[in-house]
Every structure is written in structure tokens, then in C-alpha cells.
Short mmCIF file of C-alpha atoms in Angstrom, two decimals:
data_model
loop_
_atom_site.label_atom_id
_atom_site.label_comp_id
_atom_site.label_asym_id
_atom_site.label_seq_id
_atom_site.Cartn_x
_atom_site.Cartn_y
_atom_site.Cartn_z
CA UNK A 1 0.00 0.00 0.00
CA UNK A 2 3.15 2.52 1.13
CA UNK A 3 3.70 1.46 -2.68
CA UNK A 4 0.34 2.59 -3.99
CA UNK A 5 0.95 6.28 -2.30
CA UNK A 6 3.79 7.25 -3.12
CA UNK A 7 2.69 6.33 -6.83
CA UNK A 8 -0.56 8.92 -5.84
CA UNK A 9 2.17 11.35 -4.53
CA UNK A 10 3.83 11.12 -7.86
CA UNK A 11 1.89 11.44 -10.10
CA UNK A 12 0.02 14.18 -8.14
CA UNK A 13 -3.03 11.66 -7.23
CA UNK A 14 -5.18 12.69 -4.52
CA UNK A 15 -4.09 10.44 -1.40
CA UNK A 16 -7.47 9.46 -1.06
CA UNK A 17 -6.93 7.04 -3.86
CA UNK A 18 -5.01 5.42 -1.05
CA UNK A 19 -6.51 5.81 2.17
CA UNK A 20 -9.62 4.36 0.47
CA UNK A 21 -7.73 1.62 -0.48
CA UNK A 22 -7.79 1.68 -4.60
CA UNK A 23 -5.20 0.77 -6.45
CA UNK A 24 -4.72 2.95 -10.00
CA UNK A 25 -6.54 1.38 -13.28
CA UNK A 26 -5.11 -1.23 -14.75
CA UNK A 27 -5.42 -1.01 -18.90
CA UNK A 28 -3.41 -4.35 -19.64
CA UNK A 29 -6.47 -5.81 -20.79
CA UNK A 30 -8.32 -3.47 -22.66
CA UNK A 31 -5.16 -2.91 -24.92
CA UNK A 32 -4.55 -6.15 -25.12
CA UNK A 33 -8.10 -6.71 -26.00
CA UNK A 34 -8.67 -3.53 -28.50
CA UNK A 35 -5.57 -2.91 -29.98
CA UNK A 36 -6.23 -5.60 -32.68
CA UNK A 37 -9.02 -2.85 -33.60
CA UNK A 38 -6.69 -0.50 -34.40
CA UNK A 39 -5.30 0.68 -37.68
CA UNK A 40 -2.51 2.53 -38.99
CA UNK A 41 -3.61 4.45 -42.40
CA UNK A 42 -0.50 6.05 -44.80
CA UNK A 43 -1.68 7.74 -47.49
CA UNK A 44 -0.12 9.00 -50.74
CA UNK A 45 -0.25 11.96 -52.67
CA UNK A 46 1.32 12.69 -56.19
CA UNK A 47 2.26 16.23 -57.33
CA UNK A 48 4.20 16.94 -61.00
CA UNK A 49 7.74 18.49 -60.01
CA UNK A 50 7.94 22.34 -61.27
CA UNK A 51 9.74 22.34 -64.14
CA UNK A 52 13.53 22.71 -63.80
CA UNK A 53 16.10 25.03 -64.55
CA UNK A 54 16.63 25.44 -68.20
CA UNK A 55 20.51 25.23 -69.06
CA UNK A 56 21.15 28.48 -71.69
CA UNK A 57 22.27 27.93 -74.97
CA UNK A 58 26.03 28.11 -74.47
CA UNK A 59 29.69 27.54 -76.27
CA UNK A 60 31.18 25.34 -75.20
CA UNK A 61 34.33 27.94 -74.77
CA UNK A 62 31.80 29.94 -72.58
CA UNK A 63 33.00 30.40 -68.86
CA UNK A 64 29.84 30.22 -67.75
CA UNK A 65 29.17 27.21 -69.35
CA UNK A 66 31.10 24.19 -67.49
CA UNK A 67 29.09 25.79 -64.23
CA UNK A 68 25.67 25.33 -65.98
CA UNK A 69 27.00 21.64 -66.64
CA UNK A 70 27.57 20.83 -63.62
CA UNK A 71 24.94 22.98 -61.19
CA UNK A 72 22.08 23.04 -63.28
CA UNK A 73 20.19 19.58 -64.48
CA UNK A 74 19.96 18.85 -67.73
CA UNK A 75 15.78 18.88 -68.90
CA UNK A 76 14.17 15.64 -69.37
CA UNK A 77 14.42 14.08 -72.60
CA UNK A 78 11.71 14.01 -75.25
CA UNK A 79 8.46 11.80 -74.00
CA UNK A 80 9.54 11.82 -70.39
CA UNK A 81 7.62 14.44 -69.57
CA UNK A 82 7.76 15.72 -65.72
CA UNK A 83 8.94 14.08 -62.85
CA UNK A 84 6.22 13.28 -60.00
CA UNK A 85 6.86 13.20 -56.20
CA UNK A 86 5.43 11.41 -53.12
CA UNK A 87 4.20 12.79 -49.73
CA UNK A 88 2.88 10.78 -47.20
CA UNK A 89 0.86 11.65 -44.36
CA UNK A 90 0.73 9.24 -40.98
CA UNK A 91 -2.91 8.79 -38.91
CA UNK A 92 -4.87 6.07 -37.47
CA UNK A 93 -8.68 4.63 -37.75
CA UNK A 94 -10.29 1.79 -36.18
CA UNK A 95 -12.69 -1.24 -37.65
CA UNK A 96 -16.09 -1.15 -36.95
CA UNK A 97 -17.24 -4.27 -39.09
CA UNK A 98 -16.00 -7.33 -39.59
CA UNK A 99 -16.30 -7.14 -43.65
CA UNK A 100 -13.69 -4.39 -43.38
CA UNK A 101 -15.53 -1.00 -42.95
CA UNK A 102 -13.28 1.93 -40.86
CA UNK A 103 -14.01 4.76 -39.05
CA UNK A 104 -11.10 7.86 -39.50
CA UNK A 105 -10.63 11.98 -39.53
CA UNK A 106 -11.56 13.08 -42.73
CA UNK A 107 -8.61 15.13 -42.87
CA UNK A 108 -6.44 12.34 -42.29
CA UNK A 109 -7.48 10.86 -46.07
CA UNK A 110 -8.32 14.42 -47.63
CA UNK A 111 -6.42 14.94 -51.23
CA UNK A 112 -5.09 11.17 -50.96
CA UNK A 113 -4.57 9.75 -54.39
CA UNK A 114 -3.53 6.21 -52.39
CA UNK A 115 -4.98 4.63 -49.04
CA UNK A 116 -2.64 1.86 -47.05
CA UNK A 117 -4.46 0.60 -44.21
CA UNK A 118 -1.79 -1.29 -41.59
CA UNK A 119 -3.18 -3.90 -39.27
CA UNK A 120 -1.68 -5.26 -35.76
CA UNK A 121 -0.35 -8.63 -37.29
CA UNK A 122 1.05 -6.32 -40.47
CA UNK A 123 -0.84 -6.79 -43.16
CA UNK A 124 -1.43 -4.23 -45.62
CA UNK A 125 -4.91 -3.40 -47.47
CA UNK A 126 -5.47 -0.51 -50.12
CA UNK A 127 -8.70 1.33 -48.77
CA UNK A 128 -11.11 2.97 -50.69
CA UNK A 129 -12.55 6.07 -49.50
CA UNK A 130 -16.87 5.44 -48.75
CA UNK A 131 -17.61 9.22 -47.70
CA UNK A 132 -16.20 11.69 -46.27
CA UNK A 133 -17.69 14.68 -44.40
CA UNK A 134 -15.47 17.52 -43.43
CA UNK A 135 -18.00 19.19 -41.36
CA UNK A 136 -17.73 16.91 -38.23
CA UNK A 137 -13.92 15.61 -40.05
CA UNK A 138 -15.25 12.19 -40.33
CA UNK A 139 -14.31 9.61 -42.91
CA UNK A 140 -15.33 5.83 -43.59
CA UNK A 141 -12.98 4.15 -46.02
CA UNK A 142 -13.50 -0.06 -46.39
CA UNK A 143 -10.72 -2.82 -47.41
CA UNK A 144 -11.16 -6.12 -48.65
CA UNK A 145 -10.70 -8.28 -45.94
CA UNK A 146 -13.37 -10.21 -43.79
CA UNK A 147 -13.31 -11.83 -40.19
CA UNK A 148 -11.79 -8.56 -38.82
CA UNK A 149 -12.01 -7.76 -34.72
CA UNK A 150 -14.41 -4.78 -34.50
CA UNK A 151 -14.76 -2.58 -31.59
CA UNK A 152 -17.59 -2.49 -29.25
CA UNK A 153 -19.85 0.91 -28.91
CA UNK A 154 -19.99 2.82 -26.01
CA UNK A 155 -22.88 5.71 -25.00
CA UNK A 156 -20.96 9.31 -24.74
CA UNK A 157 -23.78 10.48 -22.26
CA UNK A 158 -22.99 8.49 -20.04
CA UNK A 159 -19.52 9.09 -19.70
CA UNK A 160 -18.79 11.62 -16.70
CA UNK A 161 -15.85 14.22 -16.13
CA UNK A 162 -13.05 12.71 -14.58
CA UNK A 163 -13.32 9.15 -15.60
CA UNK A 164 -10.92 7.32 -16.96
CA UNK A 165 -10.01 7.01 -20.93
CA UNK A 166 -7.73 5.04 -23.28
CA UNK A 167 -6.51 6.22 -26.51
CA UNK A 168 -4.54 3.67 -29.10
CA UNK A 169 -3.24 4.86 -32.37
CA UNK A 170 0.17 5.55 -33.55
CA UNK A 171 1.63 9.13 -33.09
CA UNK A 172 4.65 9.83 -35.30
CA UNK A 173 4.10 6.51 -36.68
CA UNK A 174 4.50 4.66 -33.60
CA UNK A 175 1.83 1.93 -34.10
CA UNK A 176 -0.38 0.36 -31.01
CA UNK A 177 0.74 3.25 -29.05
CA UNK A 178 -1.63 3.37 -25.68
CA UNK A 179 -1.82 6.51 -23.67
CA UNK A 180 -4.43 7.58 -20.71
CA UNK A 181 -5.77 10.25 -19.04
CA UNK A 182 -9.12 11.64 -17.74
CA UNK A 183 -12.21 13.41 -19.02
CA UNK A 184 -11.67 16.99 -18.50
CA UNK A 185 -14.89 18.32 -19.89
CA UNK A 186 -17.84 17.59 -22.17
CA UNK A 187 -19.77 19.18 -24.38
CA UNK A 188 -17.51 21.74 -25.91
CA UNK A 189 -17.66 23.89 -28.93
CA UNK A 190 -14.48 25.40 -30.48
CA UNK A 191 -14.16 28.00 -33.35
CA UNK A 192 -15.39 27.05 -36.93
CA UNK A 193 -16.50 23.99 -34.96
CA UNK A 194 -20.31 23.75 -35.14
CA UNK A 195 -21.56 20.39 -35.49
CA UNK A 196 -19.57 18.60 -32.98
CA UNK A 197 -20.08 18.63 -28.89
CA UNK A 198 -16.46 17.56 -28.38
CA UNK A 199 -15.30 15.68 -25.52
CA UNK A 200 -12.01 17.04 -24.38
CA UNK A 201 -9.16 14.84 -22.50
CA UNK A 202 -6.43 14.74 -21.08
CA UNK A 203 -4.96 11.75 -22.72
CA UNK A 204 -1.98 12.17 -24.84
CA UNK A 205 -2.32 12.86 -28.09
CA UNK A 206 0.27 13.78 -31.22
CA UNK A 207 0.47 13.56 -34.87
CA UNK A 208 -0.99 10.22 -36.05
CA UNK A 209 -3.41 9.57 -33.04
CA UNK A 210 -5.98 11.46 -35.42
CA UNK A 211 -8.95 9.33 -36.13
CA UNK A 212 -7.96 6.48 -33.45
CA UNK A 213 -10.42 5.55 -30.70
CA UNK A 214 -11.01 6.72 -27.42
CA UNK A 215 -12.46 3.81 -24.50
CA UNK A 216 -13.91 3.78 -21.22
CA UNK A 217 -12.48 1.28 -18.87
CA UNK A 218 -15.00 -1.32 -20.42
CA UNK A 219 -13.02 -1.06 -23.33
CA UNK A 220 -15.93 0.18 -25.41
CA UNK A 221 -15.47 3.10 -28.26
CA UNK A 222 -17.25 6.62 -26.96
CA UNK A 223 -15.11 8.70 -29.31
CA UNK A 224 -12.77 9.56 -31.91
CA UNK A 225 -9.40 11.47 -30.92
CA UNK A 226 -9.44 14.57 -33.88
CA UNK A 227 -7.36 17.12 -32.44
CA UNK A 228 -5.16 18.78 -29.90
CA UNK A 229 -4.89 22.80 -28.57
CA UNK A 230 -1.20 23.20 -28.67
CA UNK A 231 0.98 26.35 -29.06
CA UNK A 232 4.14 24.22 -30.35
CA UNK A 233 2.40 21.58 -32.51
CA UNK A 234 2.81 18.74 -29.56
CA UNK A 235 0.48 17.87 -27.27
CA UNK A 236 -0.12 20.64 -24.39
CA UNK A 237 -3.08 18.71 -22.07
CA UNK A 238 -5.66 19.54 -24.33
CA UNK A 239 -7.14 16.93 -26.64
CA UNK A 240 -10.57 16.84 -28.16
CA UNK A 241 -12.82 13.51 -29.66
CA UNK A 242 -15.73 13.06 -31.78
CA UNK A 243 -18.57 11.48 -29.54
CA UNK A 244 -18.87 7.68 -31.30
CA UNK A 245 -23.41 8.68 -31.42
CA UNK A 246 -22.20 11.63 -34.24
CA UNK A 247 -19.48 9.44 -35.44
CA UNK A 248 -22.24 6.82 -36.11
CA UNK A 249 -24.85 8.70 -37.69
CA UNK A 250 -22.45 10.06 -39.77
CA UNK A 251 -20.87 7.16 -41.09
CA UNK A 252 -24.20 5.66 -41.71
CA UNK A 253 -25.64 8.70 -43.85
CA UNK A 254 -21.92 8.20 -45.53
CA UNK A 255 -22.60 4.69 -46.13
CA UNK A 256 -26.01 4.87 -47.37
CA UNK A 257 -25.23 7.96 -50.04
CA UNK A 258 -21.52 9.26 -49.96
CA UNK A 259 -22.56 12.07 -48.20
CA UNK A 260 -24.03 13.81 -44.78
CA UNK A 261 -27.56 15.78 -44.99
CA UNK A 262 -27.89 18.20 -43.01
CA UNK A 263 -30.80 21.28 -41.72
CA UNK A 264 -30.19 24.54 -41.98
CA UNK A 265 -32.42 27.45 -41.55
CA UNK A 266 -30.76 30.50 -42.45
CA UNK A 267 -29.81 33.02 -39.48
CA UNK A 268 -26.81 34.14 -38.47
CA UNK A 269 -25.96 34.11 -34.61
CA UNK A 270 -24.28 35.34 -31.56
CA UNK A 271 -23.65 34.10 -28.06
CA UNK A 272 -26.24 36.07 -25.23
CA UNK A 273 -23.91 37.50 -22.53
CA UNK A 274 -25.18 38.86 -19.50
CA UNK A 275 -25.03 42.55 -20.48
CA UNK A 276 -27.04 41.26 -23.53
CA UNK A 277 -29.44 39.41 -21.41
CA UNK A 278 -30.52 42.32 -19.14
CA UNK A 279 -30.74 44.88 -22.30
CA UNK A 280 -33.28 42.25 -23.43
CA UNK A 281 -35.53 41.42 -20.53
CA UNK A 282 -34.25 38.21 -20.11
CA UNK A 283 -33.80 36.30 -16.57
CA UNK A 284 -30.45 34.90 -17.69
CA UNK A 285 -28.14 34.47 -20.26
CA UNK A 286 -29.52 31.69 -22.58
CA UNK A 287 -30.28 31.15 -26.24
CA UNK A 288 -28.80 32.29 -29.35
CA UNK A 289 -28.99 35.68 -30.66
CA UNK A 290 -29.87 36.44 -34.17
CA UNK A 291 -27.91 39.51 -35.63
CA UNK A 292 -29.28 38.58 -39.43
CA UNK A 293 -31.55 36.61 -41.19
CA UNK A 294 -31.05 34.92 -44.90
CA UNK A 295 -33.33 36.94 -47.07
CA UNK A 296 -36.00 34.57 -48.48
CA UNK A 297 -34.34 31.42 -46.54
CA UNK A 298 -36.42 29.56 -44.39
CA UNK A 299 -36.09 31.69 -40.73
CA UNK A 300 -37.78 34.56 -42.98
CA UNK A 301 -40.46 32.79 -44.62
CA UNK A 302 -41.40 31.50 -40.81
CA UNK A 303 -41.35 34.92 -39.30
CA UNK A 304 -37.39 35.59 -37.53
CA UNK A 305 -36.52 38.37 -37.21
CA UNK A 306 -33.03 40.15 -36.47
CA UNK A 307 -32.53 40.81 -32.72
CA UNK A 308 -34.73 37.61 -31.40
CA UNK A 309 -33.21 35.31 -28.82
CA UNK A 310 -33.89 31.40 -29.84
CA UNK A 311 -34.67 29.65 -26.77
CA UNK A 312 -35.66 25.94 -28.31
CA UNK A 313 -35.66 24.47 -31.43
CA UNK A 314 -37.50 21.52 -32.52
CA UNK A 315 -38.38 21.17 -28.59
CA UNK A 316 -35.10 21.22 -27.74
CA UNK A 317 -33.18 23.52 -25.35
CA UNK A 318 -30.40 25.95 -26.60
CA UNK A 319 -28.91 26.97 -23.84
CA UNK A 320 -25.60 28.81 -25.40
CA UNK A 321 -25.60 29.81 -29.38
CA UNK A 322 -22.99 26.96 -30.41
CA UNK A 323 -25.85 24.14 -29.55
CA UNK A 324 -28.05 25.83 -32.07
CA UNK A 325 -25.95 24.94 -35.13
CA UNK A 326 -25.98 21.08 -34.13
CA UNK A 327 -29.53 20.95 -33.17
CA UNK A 328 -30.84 22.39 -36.45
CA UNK A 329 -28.39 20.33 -38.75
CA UNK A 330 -29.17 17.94 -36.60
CA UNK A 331 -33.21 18.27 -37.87
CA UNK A 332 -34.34 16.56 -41.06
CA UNK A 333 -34.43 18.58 -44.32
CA UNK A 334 -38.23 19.35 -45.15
CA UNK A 335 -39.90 18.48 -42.18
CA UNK A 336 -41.34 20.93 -40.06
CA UNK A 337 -39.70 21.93 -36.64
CA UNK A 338 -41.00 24.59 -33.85
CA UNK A 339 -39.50 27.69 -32.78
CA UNK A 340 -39.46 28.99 -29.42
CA UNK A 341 -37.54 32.76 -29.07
CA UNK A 342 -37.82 35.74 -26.99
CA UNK A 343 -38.74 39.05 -28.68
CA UNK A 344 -39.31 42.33 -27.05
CA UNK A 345 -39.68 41.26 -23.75
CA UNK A 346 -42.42 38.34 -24.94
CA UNK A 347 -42.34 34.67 -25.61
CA UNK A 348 -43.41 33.81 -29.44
CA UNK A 349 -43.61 30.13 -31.05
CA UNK A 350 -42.98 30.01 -34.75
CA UNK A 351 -43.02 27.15 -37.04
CA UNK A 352 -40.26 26.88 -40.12
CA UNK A 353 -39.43 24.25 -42.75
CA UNK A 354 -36.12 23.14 -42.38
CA UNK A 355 -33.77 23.77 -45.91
CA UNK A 356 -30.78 21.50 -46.50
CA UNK A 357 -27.55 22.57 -46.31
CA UNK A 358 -25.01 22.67 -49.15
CA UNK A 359 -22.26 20.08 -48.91
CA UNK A 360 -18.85 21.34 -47.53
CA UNK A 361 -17.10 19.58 -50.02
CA UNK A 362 -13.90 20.60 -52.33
CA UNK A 363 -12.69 18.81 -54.81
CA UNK A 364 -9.37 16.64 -54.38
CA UNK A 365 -6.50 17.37 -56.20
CA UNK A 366 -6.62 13.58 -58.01
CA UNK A 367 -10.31 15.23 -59.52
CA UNK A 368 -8.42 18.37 -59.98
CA UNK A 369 -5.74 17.22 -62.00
CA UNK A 370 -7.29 16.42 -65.28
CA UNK A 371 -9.02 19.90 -65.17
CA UNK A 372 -6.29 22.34 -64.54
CA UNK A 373 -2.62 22.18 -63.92
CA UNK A 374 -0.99 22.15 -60.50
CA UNK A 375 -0.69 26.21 -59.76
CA UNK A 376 2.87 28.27 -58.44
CA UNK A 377 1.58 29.80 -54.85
CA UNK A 378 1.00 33.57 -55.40
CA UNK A 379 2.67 36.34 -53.75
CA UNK A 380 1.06 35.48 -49.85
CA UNK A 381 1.92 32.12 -50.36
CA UNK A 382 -0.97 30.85 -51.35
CA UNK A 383 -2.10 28.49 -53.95
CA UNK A 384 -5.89 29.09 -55.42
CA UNK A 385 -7.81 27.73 -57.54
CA UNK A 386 -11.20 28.89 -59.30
CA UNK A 387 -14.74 27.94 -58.25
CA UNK A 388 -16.41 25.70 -60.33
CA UNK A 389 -20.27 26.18 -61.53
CA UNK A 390 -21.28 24.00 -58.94
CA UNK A 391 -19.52 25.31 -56.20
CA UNK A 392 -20.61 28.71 -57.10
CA UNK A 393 -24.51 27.19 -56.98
CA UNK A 394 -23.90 25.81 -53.69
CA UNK A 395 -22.58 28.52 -52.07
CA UNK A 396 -24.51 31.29 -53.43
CA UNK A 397 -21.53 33.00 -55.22
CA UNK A 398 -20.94 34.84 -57.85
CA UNK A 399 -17.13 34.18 -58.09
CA UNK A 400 -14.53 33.87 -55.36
CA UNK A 401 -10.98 31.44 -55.20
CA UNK A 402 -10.72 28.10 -53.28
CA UNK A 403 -7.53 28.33 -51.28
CA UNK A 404 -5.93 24.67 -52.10
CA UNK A 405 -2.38 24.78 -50.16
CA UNK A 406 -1.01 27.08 -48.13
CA UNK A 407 2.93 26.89 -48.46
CA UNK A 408 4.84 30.28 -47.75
CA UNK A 409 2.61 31.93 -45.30
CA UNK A 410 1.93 30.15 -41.87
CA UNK A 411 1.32 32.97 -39.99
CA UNK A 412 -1.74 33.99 -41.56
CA UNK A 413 -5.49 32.27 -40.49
CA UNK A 414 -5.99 30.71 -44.06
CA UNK A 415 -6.73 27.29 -44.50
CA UNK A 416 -6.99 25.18 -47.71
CA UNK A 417 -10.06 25.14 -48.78
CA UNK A 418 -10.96 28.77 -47.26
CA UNK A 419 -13.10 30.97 -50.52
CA UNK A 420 -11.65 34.16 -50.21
CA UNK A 421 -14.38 36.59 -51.73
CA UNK A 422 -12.82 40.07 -51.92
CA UNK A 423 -9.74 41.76 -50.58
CA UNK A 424 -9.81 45.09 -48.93
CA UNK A 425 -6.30 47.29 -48.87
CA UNK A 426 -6.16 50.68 -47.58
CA UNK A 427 -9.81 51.59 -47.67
CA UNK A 428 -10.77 50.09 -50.79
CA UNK A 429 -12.56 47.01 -51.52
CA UNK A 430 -12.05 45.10 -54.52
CA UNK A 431 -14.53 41.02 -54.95
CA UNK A 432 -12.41 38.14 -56.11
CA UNK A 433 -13.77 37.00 -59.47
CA UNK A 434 -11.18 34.45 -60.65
CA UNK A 435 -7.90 32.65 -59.83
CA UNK A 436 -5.99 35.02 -63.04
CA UNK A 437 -7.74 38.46 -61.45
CA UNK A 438 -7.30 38.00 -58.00
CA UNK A 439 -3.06 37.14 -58.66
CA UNK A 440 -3.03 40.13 -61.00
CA UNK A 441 -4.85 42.15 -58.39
CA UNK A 442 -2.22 41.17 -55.44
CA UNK A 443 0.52 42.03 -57.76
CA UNK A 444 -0.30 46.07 -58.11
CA UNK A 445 -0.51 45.70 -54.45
CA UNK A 446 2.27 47.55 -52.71
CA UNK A 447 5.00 44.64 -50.93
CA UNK A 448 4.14 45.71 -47.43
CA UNK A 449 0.70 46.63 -47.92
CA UNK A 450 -1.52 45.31 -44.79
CA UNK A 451 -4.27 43.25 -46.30
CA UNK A 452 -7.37 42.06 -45.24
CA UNK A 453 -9.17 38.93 -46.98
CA UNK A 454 -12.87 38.22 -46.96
CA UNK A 455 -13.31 34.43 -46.38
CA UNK A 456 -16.33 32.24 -46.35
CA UNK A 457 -14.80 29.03 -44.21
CA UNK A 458 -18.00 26.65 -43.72
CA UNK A 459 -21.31 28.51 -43.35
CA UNK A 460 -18.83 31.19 -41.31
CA UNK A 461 -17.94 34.34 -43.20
CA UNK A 462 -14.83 35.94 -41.85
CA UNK A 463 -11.89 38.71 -42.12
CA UNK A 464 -8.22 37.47 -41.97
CA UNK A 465 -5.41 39.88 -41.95
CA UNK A 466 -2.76 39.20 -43.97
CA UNK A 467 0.63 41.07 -43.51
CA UNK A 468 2.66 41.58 -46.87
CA UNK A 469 5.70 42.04 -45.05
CA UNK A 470 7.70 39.08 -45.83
CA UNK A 471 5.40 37.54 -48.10
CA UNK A 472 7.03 36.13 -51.30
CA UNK A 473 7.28 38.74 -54.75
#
């Protein structure tokens, strides 16, 4: 037992672990158990090499020319056209049939032109990718392969904070890696993050745990490890997982059409603070505030207005503006839901038809790459790409550039697949209509000209300073 504390004491236990004689968990089992479940995905990605150097035409006498010789390669030869590259990218999924069906991060599998799926007893399976929804950043990708060990389901809601958790996966490659921790909270919503109520941890997590399971101490599933707050890339104490009841609807819409349907109903919202709450009558601070509503979309036709409070939704509770988004999409497209909201001091009860929302989807660069050559990143470092009709339809644009990699310029907010919209430098605004105007349009910009980028990321329209300073000519 003297054992037992000074384990508690190290480790920063409480004592009470001790005096009320319990030992710490033992996970021996449940890895031994579930880490046949767990799978090690590599994919691959192949990108033409920018052309090289050209060698000029030279004498031989020419002092410059034994330099070019033996510096500068010599262009490929007629027919061989250009050279192609690799990169591979490192995560980690888990089976959830028999037959060969796995559950991953969508971003783990994004752009991939090849799957390799890794099991415990090393063989290797090409996977196929089902669906993928980067709203939630959920995939389901199958391989061939039958009599598989699947993992067991576990209910999120029942899970409380401080219990125990297991995560498996293989960080920096390391496969059947097994770390533990506690739940730290539930519930939580983080930026551009709607759709999810994450559950965050404490259980190590690092580059290649993404998409690997999380279990209770009964060695059942309750989420999916997708990503870490960290100031240096590594992990800090702050993870964050899928709850396996999203991660299971999803994959089923995925595996019944390819993609996730979703409600939407047009409004967009703010949290209610308690300044807000008191300037609007209200006992507390609760609901969702709506600062503008779609003209003709479905909150309008059913009577919102800018400036009410939504207090339920389909007779369901919002109690802070970032459960709103998942309730609604959430709600079947067509049907019918109820409204309750606050409005000058009164309760009202609206009804509204639920709309669909468009599919958060960009294309990959394998279905880019017969359609337009790979493009040289601009001057921010950037490399864009133009909407296509349907995008444009989807989105309700009128032009606009998909951002597709983002190589020279880390320190800006941008993210591939970002639409930046317009750009606004010193005063003046100018919209983004194409790929060709918006370069030419950067290039008359002054080098160290502050910028500021309109972006539509998601349903989310945003501003994202860009500093020229630095940024490549």
C-alpha cells in the first residue's frame, strides 16, 4: 500500500486514492483486447515536379558554361515528360465491421490519391474512401478483408468528467501506441466547430493519433481522438474527440449515399452575454442571438426576425448559441420543426421548414488534376484555384478562389479550402472574381501593404489579416 501512495504522490493523485484503499486502473487488458481494432492508415499523394532550370544555350568555350553543366540539371528528354513526387501523411482509424468498414478523420485521407491501411499482425490493405464529411472531419474508407475484430460501442452520455479514458493509435508513426488520461470536460464547442459537442481529455495525443479511438475502462469506443490545442504543434493537455453517437450517424448517412444531410435554416448568430441578457428582458443568459436573417431562406419565410433570442428548437433547449448549429443540422431537411424565441420582452412560437444545407465539399486534387494544372503559390503564399459552376450554386456565389495549399505563409489564419471573396487594402474594396484576377490584383498591391481577406470558411464568413511584409514577390 506505502507502494500505492507514493505512486498517488507522484503522479500528483489525490491520497485518497489510497486511504480508500484503490489501487490505480489497470489497462493491460483493454489494450490487449482492442488494440487488434486498431489501424494505422498512410496515405499518398502525387504532385508533378515544377519544371527545372533550363541550361542556356552556351559555347562550349563559354566560362559560364562548365558551371551550368555541372549545377544546373539537364531537362528531361523528349516523352519523359515531368517528374512526379510522393508525400505521405501518418494517422490512425479503427474497424467497426467485420467485412472491413473503418471509421477515421476526414482530414487524415483528404487529397489522398492512395490509401494503405496497416493492421496489428502487419498486413497491408489498399482502402477505398466510402464518404467523407469535413464538417464533423469524419471519414469511412473499407478494405477487402473479412473476419476482422471490430470494436464495441460505447454511449458518450454516459460518460462523466473525470473518468478514466484510453486512446490507441500511432503518433509519429508509432503503431499500437496506448496513452491515458481523464475526461476533462464535455460538451464543448471550439471555433469554426459547429456540429460537434467535443469531448475534451487529457490523454496524450500527437500527430498520427488522429482518427484512433477513445475507450472507457469497459473497453468500449465513446469517441474519436481529432485534435489537440497546442501552441508548439505537440500535445499541451488539451485533446478533443468526436462522440462515437455523431461518429455513427455520420458514417451511416456516408454509407447509405456518400454524403451527410444536413438542416439549416438561415440566421446568423451570436452568443447572449449577461449585459445582452438584461438589455433584453431576459432572466439569464440563454439562447442564441440572431444579428441577421437569410433573405427569403427559411427563418424569414417562418417569421425571424433580427434581434430575437432562440430559446428551443425543434423542442429542444439551446442553452448557449454553439448548440443551435448542431440541433438544427441535426433536424431533417423538409420536415417541419418549432420555434421557441424571446422578442421584445415576450415569448413567441414560430413554425419553419427546415432547408438543406449545401455540402462542404472541395474537390481533391486527383479530380483536380485532369481539369487544370498544379498552380505556383502567389505572392502570400498561397495556392488558389477557381470555383467551379457548382460550387458557385452551392454557395450562393458569384465568383470567389478556393484556397488549395497554403505553403509560404503560416502565420496567416488561411486554411486550404478557405473561398476568399474580396480583398480590402487601404480603404478600398475590390470582390475576387477568378484565380488570373485576383493574382493580378495582389501584384499592383504595394509589398508591405496590410491586407485584409474576406473568407467564407464553412457557413462562417470571416476577415483574416494578412501582412505583406515578408510575403514572397
Amino acid at each position: 500500500m506505502a507502494r500505492v501512495l507514493f505512486i498517488c504522490l507522484l503522479l500528483g493523485l489525490p491520497s485518497g486514492l489510497y486511504a480508500q484503499g484503490r489501487e490505480l486502473p489497470d489497462f493491460t487488458e483493454l489494450a490487449e483486447r482492442q488494440g487488434p481494432t486498431v489501424v494505422n492508415i498512410s496515405t499518398t499523394q502525387v504532385r508533378e515536379r515544377r519544371a527545372s532550370p533550363q541550361i542556356p544555350n552556351l559555347e562550349e568555350d563559354d566560362p559560364l558554361y562548365d558551371f551550368f553543366r555541372r549545377f544546373i540539371p539537364r531537362p528531361p528528354g523528349p516523352g519523359q515528360g515531368p517528374r512526379e513526387f510522393e508525400s505521405r501523411s501518418l494517422g490512425s482509424g479503427f474497424i467497426i465491421g467485420a467485412d472491413g468498414f473503418i471509421l477515421t478523420n476526414s482530414h487524415v485521407v483528404d487529397s489522398a490519391d492512395e490509401i494503405t491501411v496497416r493492421l496489428t499482425d502487419k498486413r497491408e490493405f489498399k482502402a477505398r474512401v466510402i464518404g467523407a464529411d469535413r464538417r464533423t472531419d469524419l471519414a469511412l474508407i473499407k478494405i477487402d478483408a473479412t473476419g476482422l475484430p471490430a470494436v464495441r460501442m460505447g454511449d458518450p452520455n454516459r460518460l462523466k468528467v473525470g473518468e478514466w479514458v484510453v486512446a490507441i493509435g500511432s503518433p509519429f508513426g508509432f503503431d499500437s501506441t496506448v496513452t491515458a488520461g481523464i475526461v476533462s470536460a464535455k460538451g464543448r464547442s471550439l471555433p469554426q466547430e459547429n456540429f460537434v459537442p467535443f469531448i475534451q481529455t487529457d490523454v496524450a495525443i500527437n500527430p498520427g493519433n488522429s482518427g484512433g479511438p477513445l475507450f472507457n475502462m469497459r473497453g468500449e469506443v465513446v469517441g474519436i481522438n481529432s485534435q489537440i490545442y497546442s501552441r508548439t504543434g505537440g500535445f499541451m493537455g488539451l485533446s478533443f474527440a468526436i462522440p462515437i453517437d455523431v461518429a455513427m450517424d455520420v458514417q451511416n448517412q456516408l454509407r447509405q449515399s456518400g454524403h451527410v444531410s444536413r438542416g439549416r435554416i438561415g440566421v446568423v448568430i451570436q452568443e447572449v452575454s449577461k449585459e445582452l441578457a438584461e438589455s433584453f428582458g431576459l432572466a439569464k443568459p440563454a439562447g442564441a442571438l440572431v444579428n441577421a436573417v437569410e433573405k427569403g431562406g427559411p427563418a424569414e419565410k417562418a417569421g425571424v426576425e433580427a434581434g430575437d433570442i432562440i430559446l428551443r428548437f425543434d423542442g429542444k433547449s439551446v442553452s448557449t448559441s454553439g448548440e443551435l448549429p448542431r440541433i438544427v443540422g441535426n433536424t431533417r431537411p423538409g420536415s417541419k420543426a418549432s420555434i421557441e424565441l424571446w422578442r421584445k420582452g415576450v415569448n413567441r412560437e414560430l413554425t419553419v421548414t427546415v432547408g438543406e444545407l449545401p455540402e462542404d465539399r472541395v474537390a481533391s486534387r486527383s479530380e483536380r488534376r485532369g481539369k487544370q494544372p498544379e498552380q505556383a503559390a502567389n505572392r502570400l503564399g498561397f495556392v488558389v484555384v477557381d470555383l467551379t459552376p457548382e460550387q458557385k450554386h452551392d454557395l450562393k456565389l458569384g465568383g470567389g478562389v478556393i484556397v488549395e495549399e497554403v505553403r509560404n505563409n503560416r502565420r496567416a489564419d488561411v486554411r486550404a479550402g478557405d473561398v476568399i471573396t474580396a480583398v480590402t487594402s487601404r480603404g478600398q474594396t475590390a470582390e475576387v472574381k477568378s484565380m488570373e484576377q485576383f493574382n493580378k490584383l495582389l501584384a499592383q498591391l504595394e509589398r508591405n501593404a496590410t491586407l485584409t481577406l474576406h473568407v467564407r470558411r464553412g457557413e462562417n464568413n470571416l476577415f483574416v489579416t494578412v501582412k505583406g511584409e515578408g510575403a514572397p514577390g
